[in-house]
Short mmCIF file of C-alpha atoms and ligand atoms in Angstrom, two decimals:
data_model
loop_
_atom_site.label_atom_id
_atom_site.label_comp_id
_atom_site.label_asym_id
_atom_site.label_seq_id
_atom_site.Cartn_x
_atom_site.Cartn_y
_atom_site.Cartn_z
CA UNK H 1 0.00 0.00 0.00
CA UNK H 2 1.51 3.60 -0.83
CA UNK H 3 0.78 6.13 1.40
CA UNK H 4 0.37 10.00 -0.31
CA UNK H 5 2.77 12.73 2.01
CA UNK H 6 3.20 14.62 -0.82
CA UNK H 7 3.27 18.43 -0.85
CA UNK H 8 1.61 19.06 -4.16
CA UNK H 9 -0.12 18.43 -6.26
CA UNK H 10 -1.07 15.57 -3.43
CA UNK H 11 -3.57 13.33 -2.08
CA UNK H 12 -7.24 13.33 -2.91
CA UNK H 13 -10.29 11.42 -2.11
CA UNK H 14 -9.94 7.80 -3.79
CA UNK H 15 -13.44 7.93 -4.49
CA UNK H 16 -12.49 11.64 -6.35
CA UNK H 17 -10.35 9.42 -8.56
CA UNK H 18 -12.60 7.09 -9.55
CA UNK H 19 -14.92 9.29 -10.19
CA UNK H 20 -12.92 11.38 -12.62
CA UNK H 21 -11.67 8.85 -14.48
CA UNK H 22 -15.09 7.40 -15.12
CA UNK H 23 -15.98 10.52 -16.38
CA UNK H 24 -13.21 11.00 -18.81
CA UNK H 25 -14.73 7.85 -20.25
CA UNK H 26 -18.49 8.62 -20.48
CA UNK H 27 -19.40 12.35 -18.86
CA UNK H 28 -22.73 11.91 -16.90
CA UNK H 29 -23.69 9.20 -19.27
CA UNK H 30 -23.66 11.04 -22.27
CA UNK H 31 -21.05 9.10 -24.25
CA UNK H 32 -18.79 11.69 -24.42
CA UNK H 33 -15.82 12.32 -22.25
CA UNK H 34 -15.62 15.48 -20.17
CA UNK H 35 -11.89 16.32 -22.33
CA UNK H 36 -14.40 16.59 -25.18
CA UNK H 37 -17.21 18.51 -23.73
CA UNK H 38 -18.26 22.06 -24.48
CA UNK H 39 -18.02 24.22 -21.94
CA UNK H 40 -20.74 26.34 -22.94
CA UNK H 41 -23.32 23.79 -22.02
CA UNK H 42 -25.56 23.67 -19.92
CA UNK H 43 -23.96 20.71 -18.73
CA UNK H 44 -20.97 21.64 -17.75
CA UNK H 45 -22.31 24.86 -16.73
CA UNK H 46 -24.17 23.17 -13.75
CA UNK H 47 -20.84 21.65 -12.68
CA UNK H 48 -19.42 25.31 -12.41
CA UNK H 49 -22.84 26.52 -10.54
CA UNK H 50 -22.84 23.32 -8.45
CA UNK H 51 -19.27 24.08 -7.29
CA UNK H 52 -19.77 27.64 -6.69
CA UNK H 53 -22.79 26.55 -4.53
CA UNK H 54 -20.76 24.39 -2.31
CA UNK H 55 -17.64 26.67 -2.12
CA UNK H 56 -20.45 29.58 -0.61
CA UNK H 57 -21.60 26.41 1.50
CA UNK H 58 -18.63 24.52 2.83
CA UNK H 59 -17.03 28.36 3.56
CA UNK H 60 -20.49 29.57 4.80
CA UNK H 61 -19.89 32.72 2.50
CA UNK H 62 -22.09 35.80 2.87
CA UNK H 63 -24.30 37.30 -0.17
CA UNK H 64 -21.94 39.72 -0.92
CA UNK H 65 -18.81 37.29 -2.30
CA UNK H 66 -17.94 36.45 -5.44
CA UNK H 67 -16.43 32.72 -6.45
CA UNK H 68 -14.44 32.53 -9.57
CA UNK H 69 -12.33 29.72 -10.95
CA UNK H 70 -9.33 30.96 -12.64
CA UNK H 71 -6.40 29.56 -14.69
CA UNK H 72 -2.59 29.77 -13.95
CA UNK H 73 -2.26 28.82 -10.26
CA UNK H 74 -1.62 30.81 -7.27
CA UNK H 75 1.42 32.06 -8.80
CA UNK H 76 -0.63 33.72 -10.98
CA UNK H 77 -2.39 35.25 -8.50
CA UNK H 78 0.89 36.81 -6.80
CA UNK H 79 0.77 39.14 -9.95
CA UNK H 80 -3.19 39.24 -10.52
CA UNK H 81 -3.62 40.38 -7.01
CA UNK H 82 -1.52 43.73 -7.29
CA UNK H 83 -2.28 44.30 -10.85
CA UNK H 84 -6.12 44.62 -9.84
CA UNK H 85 -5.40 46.19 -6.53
CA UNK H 86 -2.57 48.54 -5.81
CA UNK H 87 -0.76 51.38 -8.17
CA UNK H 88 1.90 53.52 -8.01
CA UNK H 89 0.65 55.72 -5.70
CA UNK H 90 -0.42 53.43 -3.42
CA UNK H 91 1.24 51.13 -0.88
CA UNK H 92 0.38 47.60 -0.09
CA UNK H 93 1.41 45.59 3.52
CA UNK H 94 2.49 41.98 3.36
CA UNK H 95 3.70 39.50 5.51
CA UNK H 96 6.70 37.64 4.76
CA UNK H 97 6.33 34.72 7.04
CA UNK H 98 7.60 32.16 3.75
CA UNK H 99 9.12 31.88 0.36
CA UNK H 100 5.74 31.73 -1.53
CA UNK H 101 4.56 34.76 0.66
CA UNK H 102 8.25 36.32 -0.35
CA UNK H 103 7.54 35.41 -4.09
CA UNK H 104 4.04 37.82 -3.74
CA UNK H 105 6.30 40.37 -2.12
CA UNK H 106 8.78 40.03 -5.28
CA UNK H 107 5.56 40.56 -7.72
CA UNK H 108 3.61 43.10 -5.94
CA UNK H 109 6.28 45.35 -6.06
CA UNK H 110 6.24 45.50 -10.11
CA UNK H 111 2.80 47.34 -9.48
CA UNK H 112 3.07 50.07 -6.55
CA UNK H 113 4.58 49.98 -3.22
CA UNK H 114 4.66 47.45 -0.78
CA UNK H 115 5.71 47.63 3.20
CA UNK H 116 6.61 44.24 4.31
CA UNK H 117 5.57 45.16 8.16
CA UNK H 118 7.08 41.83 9.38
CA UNK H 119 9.67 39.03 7.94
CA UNK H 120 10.33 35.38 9.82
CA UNK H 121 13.42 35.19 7.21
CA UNK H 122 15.96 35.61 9.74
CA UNK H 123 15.08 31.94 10.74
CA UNK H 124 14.83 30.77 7.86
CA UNK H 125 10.77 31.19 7.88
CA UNK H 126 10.67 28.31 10.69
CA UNK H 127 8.00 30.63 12.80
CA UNK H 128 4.82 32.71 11.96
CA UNK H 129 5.68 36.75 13.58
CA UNK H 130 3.96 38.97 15.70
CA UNK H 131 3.90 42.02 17.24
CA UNK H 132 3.61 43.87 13.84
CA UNK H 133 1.07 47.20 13.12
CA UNK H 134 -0.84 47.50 9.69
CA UNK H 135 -0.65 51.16 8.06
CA UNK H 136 -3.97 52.05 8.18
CA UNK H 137 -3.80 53.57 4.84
CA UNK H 138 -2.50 50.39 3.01
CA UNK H 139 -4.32 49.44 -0.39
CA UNK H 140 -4.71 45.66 1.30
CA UNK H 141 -2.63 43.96 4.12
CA UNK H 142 -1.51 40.58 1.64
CA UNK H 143 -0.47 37.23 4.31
CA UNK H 144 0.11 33.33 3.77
CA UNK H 145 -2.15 30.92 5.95
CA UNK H 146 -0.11 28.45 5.42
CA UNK H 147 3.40 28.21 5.01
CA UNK H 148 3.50 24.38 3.17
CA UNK H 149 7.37 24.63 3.26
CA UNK H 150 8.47 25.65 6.46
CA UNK H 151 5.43 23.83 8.08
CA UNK H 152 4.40 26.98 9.89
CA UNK H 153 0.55 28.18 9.65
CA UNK H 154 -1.19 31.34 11.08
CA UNK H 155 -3.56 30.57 14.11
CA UNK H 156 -6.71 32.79 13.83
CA UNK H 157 -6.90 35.93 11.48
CA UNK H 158 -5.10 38.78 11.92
CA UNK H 159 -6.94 42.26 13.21
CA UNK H 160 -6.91 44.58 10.25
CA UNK H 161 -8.94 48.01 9.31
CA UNK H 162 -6.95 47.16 6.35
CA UNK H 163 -8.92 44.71 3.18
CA UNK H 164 -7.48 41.51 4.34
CA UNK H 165 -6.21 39.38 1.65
CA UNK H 166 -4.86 36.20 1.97
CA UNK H 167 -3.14 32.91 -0.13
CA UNK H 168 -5.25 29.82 1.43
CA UNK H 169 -3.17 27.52 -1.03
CA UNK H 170 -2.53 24.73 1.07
CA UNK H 171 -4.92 25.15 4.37
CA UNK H 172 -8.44 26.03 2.50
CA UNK H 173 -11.10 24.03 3.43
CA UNK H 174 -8.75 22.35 6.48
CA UNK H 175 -10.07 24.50 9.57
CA UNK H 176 -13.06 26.37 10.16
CA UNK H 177 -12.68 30.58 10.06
CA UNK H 178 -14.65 33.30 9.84
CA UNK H 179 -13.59 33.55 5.36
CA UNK H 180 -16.14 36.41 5.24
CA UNK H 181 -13.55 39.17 7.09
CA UNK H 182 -11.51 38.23 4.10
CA UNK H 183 -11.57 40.75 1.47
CA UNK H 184 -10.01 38.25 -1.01
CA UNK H 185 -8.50 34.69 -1.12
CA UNK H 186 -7.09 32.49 -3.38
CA UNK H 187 -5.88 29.26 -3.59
CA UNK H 188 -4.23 26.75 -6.00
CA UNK H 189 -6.32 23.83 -6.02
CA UNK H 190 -3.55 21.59 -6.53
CA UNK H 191 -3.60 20.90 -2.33
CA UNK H 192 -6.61 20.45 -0.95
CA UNK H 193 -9.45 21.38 -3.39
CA UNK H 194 -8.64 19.03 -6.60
CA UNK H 195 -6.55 19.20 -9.71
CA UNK H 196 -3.89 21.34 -10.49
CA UNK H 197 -4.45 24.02 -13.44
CA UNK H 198 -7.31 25.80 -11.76
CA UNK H 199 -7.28 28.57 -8.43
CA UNK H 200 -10.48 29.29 -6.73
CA UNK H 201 -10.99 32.54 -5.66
CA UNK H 202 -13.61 34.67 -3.12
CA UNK H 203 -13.58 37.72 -3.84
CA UNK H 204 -16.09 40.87 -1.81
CA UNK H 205 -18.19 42.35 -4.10
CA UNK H 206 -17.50 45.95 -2.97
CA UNK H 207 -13.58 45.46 -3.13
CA UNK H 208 -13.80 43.81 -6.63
CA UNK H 209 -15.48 47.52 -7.64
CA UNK H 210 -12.08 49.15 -6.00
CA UNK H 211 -9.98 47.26 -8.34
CA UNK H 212 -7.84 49.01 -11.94
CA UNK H 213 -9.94 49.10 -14.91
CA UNK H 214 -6.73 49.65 -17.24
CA UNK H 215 -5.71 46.04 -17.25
CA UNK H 216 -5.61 42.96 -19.88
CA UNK H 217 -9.44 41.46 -19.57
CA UNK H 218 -8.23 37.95 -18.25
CA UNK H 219 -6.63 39.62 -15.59
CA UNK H 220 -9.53 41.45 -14.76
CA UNK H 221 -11.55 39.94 -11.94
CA UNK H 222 -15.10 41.77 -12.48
CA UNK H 223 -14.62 40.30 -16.17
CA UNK H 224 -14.51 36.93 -15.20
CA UNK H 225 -17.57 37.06 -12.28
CA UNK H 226 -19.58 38.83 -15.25
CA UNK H 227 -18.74 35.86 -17.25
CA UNK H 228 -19.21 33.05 -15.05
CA UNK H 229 -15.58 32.22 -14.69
CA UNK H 230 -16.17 31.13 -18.64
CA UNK H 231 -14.21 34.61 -19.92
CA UNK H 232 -12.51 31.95 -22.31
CA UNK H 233 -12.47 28.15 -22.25
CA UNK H 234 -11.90 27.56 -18.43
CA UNK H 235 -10.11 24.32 -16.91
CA UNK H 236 -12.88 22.00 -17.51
CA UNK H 237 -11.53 18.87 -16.15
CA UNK H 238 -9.74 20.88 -13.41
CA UNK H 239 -12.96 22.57 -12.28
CA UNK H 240 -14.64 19.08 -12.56
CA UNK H 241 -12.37 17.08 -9.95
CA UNK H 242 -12.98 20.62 -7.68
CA UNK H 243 -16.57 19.74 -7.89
CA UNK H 244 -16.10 16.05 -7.12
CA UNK H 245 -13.82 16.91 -4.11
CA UNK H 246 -16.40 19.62 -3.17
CA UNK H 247 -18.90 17.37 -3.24
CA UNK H 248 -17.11 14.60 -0.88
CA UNK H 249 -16.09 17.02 1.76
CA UNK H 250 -19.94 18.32 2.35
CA UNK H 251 -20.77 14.24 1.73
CA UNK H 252 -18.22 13.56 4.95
CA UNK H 253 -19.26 16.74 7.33
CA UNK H 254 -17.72 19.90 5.97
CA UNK H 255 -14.89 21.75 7.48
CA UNK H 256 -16.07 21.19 11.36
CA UNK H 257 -15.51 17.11 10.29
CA UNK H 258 -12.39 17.34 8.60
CA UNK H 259 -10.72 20.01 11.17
CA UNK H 260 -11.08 17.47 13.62
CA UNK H 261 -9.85 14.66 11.37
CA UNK H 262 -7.01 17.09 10.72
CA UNK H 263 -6.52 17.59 14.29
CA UNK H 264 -6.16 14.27 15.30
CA UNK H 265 -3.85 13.79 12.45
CA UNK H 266 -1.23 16.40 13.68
CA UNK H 267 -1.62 16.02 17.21
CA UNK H 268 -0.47 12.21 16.62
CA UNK H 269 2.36 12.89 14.60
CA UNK H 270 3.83 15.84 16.14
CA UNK H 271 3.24 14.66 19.85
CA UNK H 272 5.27 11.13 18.48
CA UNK H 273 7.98 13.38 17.07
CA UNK H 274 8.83 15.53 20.25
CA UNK H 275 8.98 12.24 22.38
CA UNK H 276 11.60 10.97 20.64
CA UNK H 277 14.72 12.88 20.88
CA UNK H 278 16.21 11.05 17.50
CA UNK H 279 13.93 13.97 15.89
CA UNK H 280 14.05 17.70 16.01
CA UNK H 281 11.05 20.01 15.37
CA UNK H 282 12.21 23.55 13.93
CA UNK H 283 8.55 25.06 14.67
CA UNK H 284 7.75 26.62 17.77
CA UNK H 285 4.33 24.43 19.23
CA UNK H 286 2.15 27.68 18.44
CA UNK H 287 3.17 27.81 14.55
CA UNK H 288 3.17 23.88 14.22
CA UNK H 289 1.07 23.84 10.21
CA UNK H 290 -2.19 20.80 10.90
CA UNK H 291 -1.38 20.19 6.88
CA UNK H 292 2.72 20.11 6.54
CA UNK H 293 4.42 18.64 9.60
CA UNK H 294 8.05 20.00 9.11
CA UNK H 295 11.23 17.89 11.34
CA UNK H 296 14.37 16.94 11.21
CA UNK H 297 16.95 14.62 12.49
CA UNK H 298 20.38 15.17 14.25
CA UNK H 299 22.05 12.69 13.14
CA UNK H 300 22.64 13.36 9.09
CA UNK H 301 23.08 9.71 8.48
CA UNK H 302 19.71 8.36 10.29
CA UNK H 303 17.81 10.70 7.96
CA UNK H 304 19.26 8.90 4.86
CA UNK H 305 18.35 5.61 6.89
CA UNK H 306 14.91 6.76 7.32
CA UNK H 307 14.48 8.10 4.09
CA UNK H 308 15.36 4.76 2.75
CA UNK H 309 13.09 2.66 5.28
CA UNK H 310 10.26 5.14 4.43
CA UNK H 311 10.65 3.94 0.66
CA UNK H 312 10.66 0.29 1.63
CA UNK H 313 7.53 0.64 3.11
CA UNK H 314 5.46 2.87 0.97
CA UNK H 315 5.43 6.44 2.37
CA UNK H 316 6.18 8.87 -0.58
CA UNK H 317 6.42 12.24 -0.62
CA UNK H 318 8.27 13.11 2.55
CA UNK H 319 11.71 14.46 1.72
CA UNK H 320 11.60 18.55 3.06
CA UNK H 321 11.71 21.42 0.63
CA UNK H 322 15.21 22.05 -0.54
CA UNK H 323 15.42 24.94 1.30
CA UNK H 324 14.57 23.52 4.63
CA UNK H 325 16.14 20.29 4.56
CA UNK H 326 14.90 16.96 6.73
CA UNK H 327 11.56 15.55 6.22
CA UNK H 328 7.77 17.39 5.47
CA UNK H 329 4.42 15.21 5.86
CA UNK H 330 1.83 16.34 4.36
CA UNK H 331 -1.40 15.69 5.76
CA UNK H 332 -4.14 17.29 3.70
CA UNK H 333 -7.72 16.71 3.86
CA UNK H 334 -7.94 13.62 1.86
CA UNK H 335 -5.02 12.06 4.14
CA UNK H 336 -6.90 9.22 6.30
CA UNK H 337 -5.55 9.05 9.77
CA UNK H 338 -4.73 5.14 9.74
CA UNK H 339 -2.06 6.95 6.90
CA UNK H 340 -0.81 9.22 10.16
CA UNK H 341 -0.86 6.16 12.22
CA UNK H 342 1.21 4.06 10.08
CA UNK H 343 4.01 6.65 9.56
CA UNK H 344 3.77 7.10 13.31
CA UNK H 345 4.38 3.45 13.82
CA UNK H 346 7.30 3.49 11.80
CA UNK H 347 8.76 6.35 13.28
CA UNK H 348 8.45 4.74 16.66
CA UNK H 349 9.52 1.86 15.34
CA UNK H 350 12.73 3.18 14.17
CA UNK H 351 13.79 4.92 16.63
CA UNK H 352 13.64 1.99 18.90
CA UNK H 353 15.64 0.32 16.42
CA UNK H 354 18.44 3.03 16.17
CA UNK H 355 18.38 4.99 19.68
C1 LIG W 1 1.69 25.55 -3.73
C2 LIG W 1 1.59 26.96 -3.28
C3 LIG W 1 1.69 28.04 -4.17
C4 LIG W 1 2.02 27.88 -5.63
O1 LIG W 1 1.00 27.32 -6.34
P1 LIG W 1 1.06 27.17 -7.93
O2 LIG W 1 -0.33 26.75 -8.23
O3 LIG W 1 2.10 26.16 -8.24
O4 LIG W 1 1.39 28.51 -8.52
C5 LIG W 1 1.50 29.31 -3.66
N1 LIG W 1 1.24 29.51 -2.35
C6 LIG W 1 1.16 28.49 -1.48
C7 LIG W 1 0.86 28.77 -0.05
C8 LIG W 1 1.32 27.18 -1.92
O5 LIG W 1 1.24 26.16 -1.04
#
């Protein structure tokens, strides 16, 4: 049995799978596979409503938010973002609290200007900071949920008079917040919503009407609400596994059943990591991310051991990021917890083997 750690593009719902493939096959029984399906259909233009529906469901979204499913990943959105909100004459605040939330930093400034009011990059991003003040006249203040390289993740939002935006890439849907104090969020859906090639976004109506007019249309978010997220030929197949993992989630509880599943998950893992003094945790407790469990070991040539033993038995996916060395486990929502307790049980086992 192989057991999914992987970062991204990651785990999702076996049934999701199935699903998907059946349809590339024979779409809704129509003998047509959904690569070859219009997308101005009504067919396929229910599977865009139905997953709008359960996005404003799932995220218990207020009447005034948009959802849009756009192409090019959050990456994109790192440009998109400032492009739509901020100008020369204007200043943006970010966070830099990890090297995606550093890469927004990098693009933002191409538009206008942009006060980074607080960096973890002295540590090499291994906690979330504090302590920091918004300027009250920023465009937006711009901050990553989670970090899914360091392994560090915001707890609770952030008191702003500021429009909060914020890149939900690899937490969305984990852990219940309040998403309607956001002004804007985005998310590659490549971690915990479905297949890569698409980014959901919620956007507040009034904010959207803030945003440049001067801009190339499919970079212009009011275009693509007016449009249905169908400016041009959207992600079909992408948007299709969103609605299939959309639809599971609600099927299984929503986010109040998964954020416990997801709690159990990290409380067994990290709580079987600091017991055993073979490992090292970088994260401070508070920061610890419920959907990238970051560690390390202190002896260089147990963690090729591991590694190797972690192979043997199935467990992909959990060398760390380049730039953070050691070992990441990913735990998204698709990850069952018999998954946690098996790499658990190895750990333990090994480290009886080797203390
Ligand atoms: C994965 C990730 C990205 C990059 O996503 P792409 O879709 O590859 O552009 C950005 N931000 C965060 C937090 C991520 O986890």
């Amino acid at each position: 049995m192989i057991h999914n750690f992987n970062a991204g593009p990651s785990i999702l719902p076996k049934e999701v799978f199935e699903e998907a493939s059946r349809a590339i096959l024979n779409f809704n029984e129509t003998g047509l596979s959904i690569l070859e399906f219009g997308h101005r259909t009504p067919m396929f233009e229910s599977v865009v409503s139905e997953a709008m529906d359960l996005v404003r469901e799932l995220m218990q979204l207020d009447g005034n938010k948009e959802v849009m499913f756009l192409h090019g990943g959050a990456s994109t959105q790192f440009f998109q973002v400032p492009m739509n909100f901020l100008s020369k004459d204007k200043t943006a605040a970010y966070l830099d609290g990890g090297v995606w939330g550093s890469k927004a930093i990098k693009e933002a400034k191409l538009f206008g200007n942009v006060e980074v009011v607080a960096s973890s990059k002295d540590r090499n991003y291994s906690y979330i900071p504090t302590g920091y003040t918004l300027p009250d006249n920023a465009a937006y203040f711009h901050y990553t949920t989670n970090n899914t390289i360091e392994g560090t993740q915001m707890q609770g939002i952030p008191s702003s008079s500021v429009p909060l935006i914020a890149d939900m890439s690899s937490d969305i849907l984990s852990c219940g917040m309040d998403f309607n104090r956001f002004s804007f969020i985005y998310a590659g859906a490549q971690k915990n919503i479905g297949a890569a090639g698409v980014n959901l976004v919620v956007a507040d109506k009034d904010f959207l009407a803030t945003g440049n007019t001067a801009i190339p249309s499919m970079m212009d978010y009011r275009q693509h609400v007016a449009n249905g997220s169908m400016l041009n030929t959207p992600p079909v197949f992408a948007i299709y596994v969103c609605l299939l993992t959309l639809r599971w989630l609600k099927k299984i509880g929503g986010i109040p059943a998964i954020e416990k599943i997801n709690e159990q998950k990290a409380d067994l893992l990290y709580s079987t990591l600091a017991s055993l003094p073979m490992f090292n945790l970088p994260v401070p407790a508070q920061d610890r991310s419920k959907m990238n469990a970051v560690f390390t070991m202190h002896d260089p040539a147990l963690e090729k051991l591991f590694l190797t033993r972690c192979e043997e038995e199935g467990m992909v996916g959990i060398k760390g990021h380049r730039s953070v060395g050691g070992f990441r486990v990913s735990m998204y929502n698709a990850m069952p917890l018999s998954s946690v307790v098996d790499i658990t049980d190895l750990i333990k086992d090994f480290a009886n083997k080797h203390a």
